[in-house]
Structure formats: C-alpha cells, structure tokens
GROMACS .gro file of C-alpha atoms in nm:
model
  387
    1MET     CA    1   2.308  16.743   0.155
    2ALA     CA    2   2.626  16.816  -0.026
    3ARG     CA    3   2.829  16.513  -0.106
    4GLY     CA    4   3.159  16.543   0.080
    5ARG     CA    5   3.487  16.359   0.052
    6SER     CA    6   3.493  16.035   0.243
    7ASN     CA    7   3.712  16.028   0.549
    8LYS     CA    8   3.784  15.662   0.501
    9ARG     CA    9   4.129  15.588   0.372
   10LYS     CA   10   4.196  15.299   0.143
   11GLN     CA   11   4.397  15.027   0.307
   12PRO     CA   12   4.728  14.957   0.128
   13ALA     CA   13   4.743  14.626  -0.048
   14GLN     CA   14   4.936  14.352   0.125
   15ASN     CA   15   5.278  14.276  -0.018
   16ASP     CA   16   5.182  13.917  -0.086
   17ASP     CA   17   4.884  14.021  -0.294
   18ALA     CA   18   5.045  14.321  -0.463
   19SER     CA   19   5.143  14.142  -0.780
   20ALA     CA   20   4.804  13.972  -0.805
   21SER     CA   21   4.601  14.293  -0.758
   22ASN     CA   22   4.822  14.504  -0.984
   23PRO     CA   23   4.980  14.330  -1.286
   24SER     CA   24   5.221  14.618  -1.337
   25ILE     CA   25   5.368  14.557  -0.991
   26GLY     CA   26   5.408  14.188  -1.072
   27GLN     CA   27   5.591  14.269  -1.391
   28ALA     CA   28   5.817  14.511  -1.208
   29LEU     CA   29   5.903  14.253  -0.945
   30LYS     CA   30   5.974  13.995  -1.213
   31LYS     CA   31   6.199  14.234  -1.400
   32GLN     CA   32   6.378  14.328  -1.077
   33LYS     CA   33   6.447  13.963  -0.998
   34ARG     CA   34   6.559  13.883  -1.352
   35ASP     CA   35   6.792  14.183  -1.370
   36GLN     CA   36   6.925  14.169  -1.015
   37ASP     CA   37   7.280  14.097  -1.125
   38ARG     CA   38   7.261  14.352  -1.401
   39GLU     CA   39   7.148  14.615  -1.151
   40GLU     CA   40   7.469  14.548  -0.962
   41GLY     CA   41   7.643  14.602  -1.292
   42ALA     CA   42   7.520  14.962  -1.289
   43LEU     CA   43   7.778  15.034  -1.019
   44PRO     CA   44   8.110  15.175  -1.137
   45HIS     CA   45   8.326  14.887  -1.257
   46LYS     CA   46   8.702  14.890  -1.264
   47ARG     CA   47   8.860  14.742  -1.572
   48PRO     CA   48   9.188  14.789  -1.755
   49VAL     CA   49   9.192  15.081  -1.992
   50ALA     CA   50   9.404  14.867  -2.226
   51PRO     CA   51   9.478  14.492  -2.256
   52GLU     CA   52   9.843  14.557  -2.163
   53LEU     CA   53   9.728  14.654  -1.814
   54MET     CA   54   9.534  14.334  -1.748
   55ASP     CA   55   9.688  14.111  -1.481
   56TRP     CA   56   9.620  13.754  -1.596
   57SER     CA   57   9.837  13.600  -1.323
   58VAL     CA   58   9.544  13.599  -1.082
   59HIS     CA   59   9.345  13.392  -1.331
   60TYR     CA   60   9.617  13.156  -1.456
   61PRO     CA   61   9.882  13.135  -1.181
   62ALA     CA   62  10.025  12.811  -1.322
   63PHE     CA   63  10.120  12.996  -1.643
   64VAL     CA   64  10.315  13.280  -1.483
   65ASP     CA   65  10.670  13.306  -1.618
   66GLU     CA   66  10.874  13.309  -1.298
   67SER     CA   67  11.200  13.346  -1.489
   68VAL     CA   68  11.113  13.701  -1.594
   69GLU     CA   69  11.079  13.974  -1.335
   70ALA     CA   70  10.764  14.183  -1.354
   71VAL     CA   71  10.838  14.533  -1.470
   72GLY     CA   72  10.640  14.853  -1.498
   73THR     CA   73  10.668  15.092  -1.789
   74ALA     CA   74  10.621  15.464  -1.806
   75GLU     CA   75  10.343  15.412  -2.059
   76ASN     CA   76  10.158  15.187  -1.815
   77GLU     CA   77  10.197  15.443  -1.540
   78GLN     CA   78  10.051  15.718  -1.755
   79ARG     CA   79   9.752  15.506  -1.867
   80THR     CA   80   9.664  15.376  -1.520
   81ASP     CA   81   9.428  15.593  -1.318
   82ASP     CA   82   9.444  15.411  -0.984
   83LEU     CA   83   9.820  15.423  -0.926
   84GLN     CA   84   9.938  15.595  -0.616
   85GLU     CA   85  10.167  15.892  -0.660
   86GLY     CA   86  10.513  15.770  -0.747
   87GLY     CA   87  10.391  15.408  -0.778
   88GLU     CA   88  10.456  15.159  -1.054
   89SER     CA   89  10.235  14.913  -1.236
   90LYS     CA   90  10.415  14.581  -1.225
   91LEU     CA   91  10.252  14.303  -1.423
   92PRO     CA   92  10.376  13.943  -1.399
   93ARG     CA   93  10.482  13.805  -1.734
   94MET     CA   94  10.274  13.519  -1.868
   95LYS     CA   95  10.398  13.219  -2.064
   96LYS     CA   96  10.086  13.221  -2.280
   97GLN     CA   97   9.803  13.453  -2.374
   98VAL     CA   98   9.431  13.384  -2.363
   99GLU     CA   99   9.349  13.216  -2.692
  100ILE     CA  100   8.985  13.105  -2.664
  101ALA     CA  101   8.690  13.310  -2.534
  102ASP     CA  102   8.345  13.180  -2.442
  103ILE     CA  103   8.127  13.492  -2.442
  104GLY     CA  104   7.827  13.445  -2.217
  105CYS     CA  105   7.973  13.127  -2.068
  106GLY     CA  106   7.685  13.064  -1.829
  107PHE     CA  107   7.768  12.792  -1.579
  108GLY     CA  108   8.086  12.697  -1.762
  109GLY     CA  109   7.993  12.367  -1.925
  110LEU     CA  110   8.198  12.448  -2.235
  111LEU     CA  111   8.497  12.562  -2.027
  112PHE     CA  112   8.514  12.244  -1.821
  113ALA     CA  113   8.478  12.025  -2.129
  114LEU     CA  114   8.740  12.207  -2.336
  115ALA     CA  115   8.999  12.232  -2.056
  116PRO     CA  116   9.129  11.870  -2.061
  117ARG     CA  117   9.111  11.850  -2.441
  118MET     CA  118   9.318  12.166  -2.492
  119PRO     CA  119   9.546  12.180  -2.186
  120ASP     CA  120   9.805  12.404  -2.353
  121LYS     CA  121   9.560  12.681  -2.443
  122LEU     CA  122   9.429  12.946  -2.206
  123ILE     CA  123   9.049  12.957  -2.219
  124LEU     CA  124   8.845  13.244  -2.076
  125GLY     CA  125   8.475  13.254  -1.993
  126MET     CA  126   8.308  13.596  -1.993
  127GLU     CA  127   7.980  13.632  -1.805
  128ILE     CA  128   7.781  13.938  -1.695
  129ARG     CA  129   7.586  13.781  -1.407
  130VAL     CA  130   7.762  13.812  -1.072
  131SER     CA  131   7.623  13.501  -0.904
  132VAL     CA  132   7.689  13.281  -1.208
  133THR     CA  133   8.045  13.413  -1.238
  134GLU     CA  134   8.104  13.337  -0.871
  135PHE     CA  135   7.973  12.982  -0.916
  136VAL     CA  136   8.204  12.912  -1.211
  137LYS     CA  137   8.504  13.065  -1.032
  138ASN     CA  138   8.448  12.854  -0.721
  139LYS     CA  139   8.406  12.538  -0.927
  140ILE     CA  140   8.730  12.605  -1.113
  141TRP     CA  141   8.928  12.642  -0.792
  142ALA     CA  142   8.759  12.335  -0.645
  143LEU     CA  143   8.857  12.128  -0.947
  144ARG     CA  144   9.213  12.260  -0.935
  145SER     CA  145   9.240  12.168  -0.569
  146GLN     CA  146   9.100  11.823  -0.637
  147GLN     CA  147   9.342  11.765  -0.924
  148ALA     CA  148   9.633  11.873  -0.706
  149SER     CA  149   9.533  11.622  -0.439
  150LEU     CA  150   9.504  11.347  -0.700
  151SER     CA  151   9.854  11.417  -0.829
  152ASN     CA  152   9.994  11.459  -0.475
  153THR     CA  153  10.124  11.805  -0.549
  154SER     CA  154  10.069  12.138  -0.380
  155THR     CA  155   9.815  12.368  -0.537
  156ILE     CA  156   9.845  12.742  -0.579
  157GLN     CA  157   9.604  12.913  -0.345
  158PRO     CA  158   9.334  13.118  -0.518
  159PRO     CA  159   9.411  13.490  -0.532
  160HIS     CA  160   9.180  13.772  -0.434
  161ILE     CA  161   8.970  13.792  -0.748
  162SER     CA  162   8.686  14.040  -0.738
  163THR     CA  163   8.347  13.933  -0.871
  164SER     CA  164   8.332  14.259  -1.063
  165GLU     CA  165   8.553  14.349  -1.352
  166SER     CA  166   8.928  14.368  -1.306
  167THR     CA  167   9.075  14.688  -1.172
  168ASP     CA  168   9.256  14.949  -1.374
  169ASN     CA  169   9.548  14.881  -1.145
  170PRO     CA  170   9.596  14.507  -1.178
  171ALA     CA  171   9.794  14.497  -0.857
  172ALA     CA  172   9.490  14.611  -0.661
  173SER     CA  173   9.214  14.353  -0.623
  174ASP     CA  174   8.955  14.281  -0.361
  175GLY     CA  175   8.648  14.074  -0.291
  176ALA     CA  176   8.836  13.759  -0.191
  177THR     CA  177   8.647  13.433  -0.197
  178ASN     CA  178   8.784  13.121  -0.033
  179PRO     CA  179   8.793  12.812  -0.253
  180PRO     CA  180   8.537  12.541  -0.184
  181ASP     CA  181   8.641  12.238   0.016
  182PRO     CA  182   8.820  12.001  -0.224
  183THR     CA  183   8.640  11.708  -0.063
  184THR     CA  184   8.311  11.845  -0.194
  185ALA     CA  185   8.445  11.949  -0.532
  186PRO     CA  186   8.297  11.802  -0.849
  187THR     CA  187   8.490  11.510  -0.988
  188ALA     CA  188   8.699  11.539  -1.300
  189PRO     CA  189   8.526  11.492  -1.634
  190ALA     CA  190   8.561  11.156  -1.800
  191ALA     CA  191   8.531  11.085  -2.171
  192ASP     CA  192   8.220  10.909  -2.292
  193GLU     CA  193   8.198  10.655  -2.574
  194SER     CA  194   8.220  10.929  -2.836
  195GLY     CA  195   8.544  11.054  -2.687
  196ILE     CA  196   8.390  11.382  -2.568
  197PRO     CA  197   8.465  11.459  -2.202
  198SER     CA  198   8.164  11.475  -1.979
  199THR     CA  199   8.123  11.709  -1.685
  200GLU     CA  200   7.887  11.470  -1.512
  201SER     CA  201   7.996  11.342  -1.172
  202THR     CA  202   8.207  11.031  -1.222
  203ALA     CA  203   8.455  10.841  -1.012
  204SER     CA  204   8.799  10.941  -1.138
  205LYS     CA  205   9.127  10.864  -0.964
  206ASP     CA  206   9.362  11.008  -1.224
  207PRO     CA  207   9.424  11.379  -1.285
  208VAL     CA  208   9.308  11.520  -1.618
  209PRO     CA  209   9.549  11.691  -1.858
  210GLY     CA  210   9.609  12.050  -1.751
  211SER     CA  211   9.434  12.005  -1.416
  212TYR     CA  212   9.196  12.289  -1.511
  213ASN     CA  213   9.475  12.545  -1.468
  214ASN     CA  214   9.409  12.671  -1.821
  215ILE     CA  215   9.054  12.801  -1.767
  216SER     CA  216   8.916  13.101  -1.582
  217VAL     CA  217   8.612  13.326  -1.576
  218LEU     CA  218   8.576  13.702  -1.587
  219ARG     CA  219   8.279  13.912  -1.479
  220THR     CA  220   8.229  14.172  -1.751
  221ASN     CA  221   8.005  14.290  -2.030
  222ALA     CA  222   8.190  14.157  -2.333
  223MET     CA  223   7.961  14.344  -2.572
  224LYS     CA  224   8.105  14.670  -2.439
  225PHE     CA  225   8.450  14.597  -2.304
  226LEU     CA  226   8.598  14.309  -2.503
  227PRO     CA  227   8.884  14.523  -2.646
  228ASN     CA  228   8.973  14.632  -2.291
  229PHE     CA  229   9.087  14.277  -2.214
  230ILE     CA  230   9.185  14.121  -2.547
  231GLN     CA  231   9.450  14.252  -2.785
  232LYS     CA  232   9.424  14.270  -3.160
  233ALA     CA  233   9.450  13.929  -3.334
  234GLN     CA  234   9.496  13.751  -3.001
  235LEU     CA  235   9.219  13.489  -3.012
  236SER     CA  236   9.198  13.175  -3.220
  237ALA     CA  237   8.831  13.102  -3.138
  238ILE     CA  238   8.518  13.268  -2.998
  239TYR     CA  239   8.214  13.070  -2.881
  240LEU     CA  240   7.862  13.215  -2.873
  241CYS     CA  241   7.657  12.937  -2.717
  242PHE     CA  242   7.282  12.980  -2.677
  243PRO     CA  243   7.282  13.360  -2.641
  244ASP     CA  244   6.979  13.553  -2.521
  245PRO     CA  245   6.741  13.571  -2.823
  246HIS     CA  246   6.586  13.907  -2.723
  247PHE     CA  247   6.263  13.832  -2.908
  248LYS     CA  248   6.117  14.184  -2.898
  249ALA     CA  249   6.214  14.399  -3.193
  250ARG     CA  250   6.314  14.689  -2.971
  251LYS     CA  251   6.563  14.459  -2.796
  252HIS     CA  252   6.731  14.329  -3.112
  253LYS     CA  253   7.004  14.587  -3.063
  254ALA     CA  254   7.106  14.394  -2.751
  255ARG     CA  255   7.168  14.071  -2.944
  256ILE     CA  256   7.521  13.938  -2.927
  257VAL     CA  257   7.568  13.954  -3.305
  258SER     CA  258   7.544  14.282  -3.493
  259ALA     CA  259   7.744  14.464  -3.758
  260ALA     CA  260   7.933  14.662  -3.494
  261LEU     CA  261   8.006  14.357  -3.277
  262LEU     CA  262   8.127  14.156  -3.576
  263SER     CA  263   8.390  14.425  -3.627
  264GLU     CA  264   8.503  14.381  -3.267
  265TYR     CA  265   8.513  14.003  -3.300
  266ALA     CA  266   8.720  14.040  -3.616
  267TYR     CA  267   8.953  14.278  -3.432
  268VAL     CA  268   9.038  14.036  -3.149
  269LEU     CA  269   9.046  13.728  -3.376
  270ARG     CA  270   9.362  13.640  -3.564
  271PRO     CA  271   9.321  13.576  -3.939
  272GLY     CA  272   9.193  13.221  -3.971
  273GLY     CA  273   9.029  13.233  -3.628
  274LEU     CA  274   8.682  13.089  -3.579
  275VAL     CA  275   8.348  13.202  -3.442
  276TYR     CA  276   8.126  12.913  -3.326
  277ILE     CA  277   7.756  12.981  -3.279
  278ILE     CA  278   7.475  12.757  -3.159
  279THR     CA  279   7.116  12.829  -3.056
  280ASP     CA  280   6.780  12.658  -3.034
  281VAL     CA  281   6.595  12.963  -3.172
  282GLU     CA  282   6.572  12.952  -3.551
  283ASP     CA  283   6.486  13.320  -3.583
  284LEU     CA  284   6.798  13.416  -3.387
  285PHE     CA  285   7.011  13.179  -3.595
  286GLU     CA  286   6.885  13.339  -3.917
  287TRP     CA  287   6.960  13.681  -3.768
  288MET     CA  288   7.318  13.583  -3.688
  289ARG     CA  289   7.366  13.397  -4.017
  290SER     CA  290   7.249  13.693  -4.222
  291HIS     CA  291   7.482  13.933  -4.040
  292PHE     CA  292   7.781  13.704  -4.092
  293ALA     CA  293   7.685  13.655  -4.457
  294GLU     CA  294   7.671  14.030  -4.515
  295SER     CA  295   8.008  14.085  -4.349
  296GLU     CA  296   8.322  14.083  -4.561
  297LEU     CA  297   8.528  13.988  -4.255
  298PHE     CA  298   8.407  13.628  -4.221
  299ALA     CA  299   8.359  13.322  -4.442
  300ARG     CA  300   8.127  13.030  -4.366
  301VAL     CA  301   8.305  12.704  -4.278
  302ASP     CA  302   8.194  12.371  -4.417
  303VAL     CA  303   8.148  12.161  -4.103
  304LYS     CA  304   8.129  11.784  -4.123
  305GLY     CA  305   7.770  11.672  -4.077
  306GLU     CA  306   7.630  12.024  -4.054
  307GLN     CA  307   7.443  12.017  -4.386
  308ASP     CA  308   7.300  11.673  -4.307
  309ILE     CA  309   7.160  11.807  -3.979
  310ALA     CA  310   7.015  12.114  -4.154
  311ARG     CA  311   6.861  11.901  -4.427
  312GLU     CA  312   6.713  11.660  -4.173
  313THR     CA  313   6.565  11.946  -3.969
  314LYS     CA  314   6.423  12.119  -4.275
  315GLY     CA  315   6.283  11.794  -4.411
  316ARG     CA  316   6.109  11.716  -4.083
  317ASP     CA  317   5.944  12.057  -4.082
  318VAL     CA  318   5.828  12.024  -4.443
  319LYS     CA  319   5.695  11.674  -4.382
  320GLN     CA  320   5.501  11.785  -4.076
  321ALA     CA  321   5.350  12.067  -4.280
  322GLY     CA  322   5.251  11.827  -4.558
  323GLY     CA  323   5.473  12.000  -4.814
  324GLU     CA  324   5.699  11.881  -5.092
  325ASP     CA  325   6.051  11.747  -5.064
  326VAL     CA  326   6.326  11.969  -4.938
  327ASP     CA  327   6.465  12.220  -5.185
  328GLU     CA  328   6.842  12.175  -5.167
  329ARG     CA  329   6.889  12.542  -5.245
  330GLU     CA  330   6.730  12.630  -4.913
  331VAL     CA  331   6.987  12.420  -4.731
  332GLU     CA  332   7.299  12.476  -4.936
  333GLU     CA  333   7.497  12.793  -4.877
  334LYS     CA  334   7.825  12.916  -5.013
  335ARG     CA  335   8.104  12.805  -4.781
  336ASP     CA  336   8.442  12.945  -4.871
  337GLY     CA  337   8.593  12.932  -4.523
  338GLY     CA  338   8.744  12.588  -4.570
  339THR     CA  339   8.686  12.297  -4.331
  340LEU     CA  340   8.768  12.226  -3.968
  341ASN     CA  341   9.082  12.040  -3.871
  342ASP     CA  342   9.075  11.775  -3.599
  343GLU     CA  343   9.133  12.020  -3.314
  344GLU     CA  344   8.874  12.266  -3.443
  345GLN     CA  345   8.626  11.981  -3.484
  346ILE     CA  346   8.664  11.903  -3.113
  347GLY     CA  347   8.523  12.246  -3.029
  348TRP     CA  348   8.227  12.187  -3.259
  349ASP     CA  349   8.148  11.847  -3.105
  350ILE     CA  350   8.179  11.970  -2.746
  351MET     CA  351   7.962  12.274  -2.821
  352HIS     CA  352   7.684  12.038  -2.930
  353HIS     CA  353   7.702  11.816  -2.622
  354GLU     CA  354   7.861  11.977  -2.316
  355THR     CA  355   7.689  12.310  -2.249
  356GLU     CA  356   7.399  12.310  -2.006
  357GLU     CA  357   7.160  12.452  -2.264
  358SER     CA  358   7.268  12.198  -2.525
  359LYS     CA  359   7.199  11.912  -2.286
  360LYS     CA  360   6.862  12.065  -2.203
  361VAL     CA  361   6.765  12.095  -2.570
  362THR     CA  362   6.867  11.734  -2.629
  363ARG     CA  363   6.671  11.618  -2.326
  364PHE     CA  364   6.355  11.778  -2.458
  365SER     CA  365   6.418  11.666  -2.819
  366GLY     CA  366   6.458  12.023  -2.937
  367LYS     CA  367   6.634  12.157  -3.245
  368LYS     CA  368   6.983  12.300  -3.254
  369PHE     CA  369   7.102  12.549  -3.512
  370ALA     CA  370   7.478  12.587  -3.533
  371ALA     CA  371   7.744  12.717  -3.769
  372VAL     CA  372   8.108  12.827  -3.780
  373TRP     CA  373   8.264  13.127  -3.952
  374ARG     CA  374   8.632  13.185  -4.018
  375ARG     CA  375   8.806  13.522  -3.995
  376ARG     CA  376   8.926  13.622  -4.339
  377GLU     CA  377   9.280  13.735  -4.406
  378ASP     CA  378   9.329  14.110  -4.403
  379PRO     CA  379   9.356  14.249  -4.757
  380ALA     CA  380   9.698  14.366  -4.865
  381TRP     CA  381   9.761  14.739  -4.861
  382PRO     CA  382   9.790  14.888  -5.209
  383ASP     CA  383  10.142  14.949  -5.332
  384GLU     CA  384  10.220  15.317  -5.292
  385SER     CA  385  10.432  15.307  -5.606
  386GLU     CA  386  10.122  15.243  -5.812
  387HIS     CA  387   9.974  15.580  -5.717
   0.00000   0.00000   0.00000
C-alpha cells in the first residue's frame, strides 16, 4: 500500500508554551519587550530642523523672559515645515540657554541631584525610552508643584509636552499629560553628611534652591539629533552615565562614544567644557578612554582622587590574581586638561553617588570606572598675510 500523506494536522503550540518549545520565538518575544519603546521610535518624529526653532518655554517656563515679546523671523518661517500658510513662528525669548546635558538620563537621578546645587543653570535630560521619559517628566512637575506649595506661591501649570520629540513648529504640541498630585509627589532631596543632595524620600519643609524649575527631560535620540536641539558651543558639560555597553562586536557602532560622536560633542561644547563618563564595564571604559585619547579635540582632566581609585582597583585585581605590585605606568596617564574647580567637582561627586546605576553598583560592591575630558580651545586660523 502506497504511503499517503497523513490527514492529521499538527495542533498549533499554545502561546504560553511557545517560547519554551521554540527558543527562537522566546528570543523574539524578549527582543520585542526590550525594544518596545524603540519600536515606537520608528514612527515619524517631529523635531526642530535647527536649534533656533526649539521652543524651550514649555520645558523651563520659569525662565521665560516676559519683558521681550516673542517674534517670528522670515528665516524661521522658511525653515519650518509645519507652519500654516501665512503663519508665523513665534518663539518666547528665554533668559538662559540649556547649559548641561545628561545624555541617556534614565530615571533622572543625576538631574534631581544637580538641580538644587546648580539652580541658575538649565539642565536637560535626553532619553530615548518613552515610558522612562514620561516618568521623569511627571516627577519633575510633581516636585515643582510640591516646592510651590512649600513656598506658598502659585506654580506654573505644566504645558502640553509630547512624549515624542519636539515639533518642527514649536507652537504646535500635543500629548498633554496632567501633573501628578502634589500630595503624592516625592519629597525634596536633602544633603547627606558629605554635602551631596540625596533623592531619597526625606521629610523636608523648606523649598530647595531653584525649586526644580531648571531641569527638564526630552524624548529624543541624542546620538542622531543632538545638533537639532543644541547650538554650537552652547553646553558647559555633558554627562554619559552608565551607557549601554553593547557587548557584541557588531553592536559597537551603537555605543555612545565614537569618533563621529566625539565631533558632535565637541561641536555643542564650548571650549573648556567637560565630558563626564562613568560605567561599571571596564571594557566599555577602555573603549571610551581610547577614543578620547585619540581625539585632538579633548584633553584628560586630572580629577581629585581618581588615580587613587584606579590604583586601588588595579591593585585589588592584581592581588586576587596572585601577581606583582601595580605598575604605576598602567595607572598613570597624561592629563593636560587641567583640574576641576569646586563647581565642576560637584558634578563628579554627584555622578558617583546619585544615579540609580551608581547606587546599584555600590550596593553590590561593584567597580566604577570614571573620567573627565575637557574640550580643547579651537586652534587659531593661520594669518592670511603669511601666505
């Protein structure tokens, strides 16, 4: 008898057992969950085509210059795609510009710690994940509302800030989110014994300097669109705190430090500006250190206590391996970027203690690898008379 095709059909696997029966399905589901926010990022985003078209008043309403009337220029009208026919792009004038950027700010630990220590500087967190950006934004408005109630003053109501990137027409924004109830807002940070403000919940009856009006968060991919928001030589500091290590070699191009990105960081940093980096992955730190060392745009800064930490870490590793004493040449490195002043040192100290990842590494007795680089002065143009 000829062997025929069976009429029985295979029953489809149950959804609950799909990942267990087929590893590829499990990996796909894991990737889909991990990249859920990034999948939303595949949708068309609206962002300013130039920093001059960015409306910062929705992020820092307390710093709007009310004495100057917002005006629209013909250049803005030509460069804005979303303007209605015959319309004008009117941008409120700001008293200050964004001066500090935390790229990949996560849940905003660095922002909330820096805010009361630098109340006169506008600090911006840049984050690609939608849900994380929304969390930080809501917490900022909750803290502002709480501070206003503590000082018995009225607070500016939160504007309609979209969770996606800002629109090409700054006057058009959507995706409003009501601020959290101030009664459930986190309490203001209080300084610990070391003088570093803590974001832990503490009982505080006095408003903090700045009342968190100087911080905000922006949903964007800073690796692609940083120059769309920040002008040339605008920033005094950039923080890269515990970035994604991207361990696989084929993903190294997605790391937050590369030759091309260093050029962009140098573009938005003013001469003398700083780039702070910290990670708990030694391989990633060496990757970033080598790229900065090869760049002619940055110089390594001699940070107080940094070499002692490096020597202690290296010595512990050598001792555990049963090797010889530490070779100072492996720890020492040419540092011609000067030293940090008191204000710049504050950023270094807070970076080591106040980010969520930093606290996690400390809790599990992990290692931290950190460094600071200073933007070099631009070389002088050659005198034309010499040619």
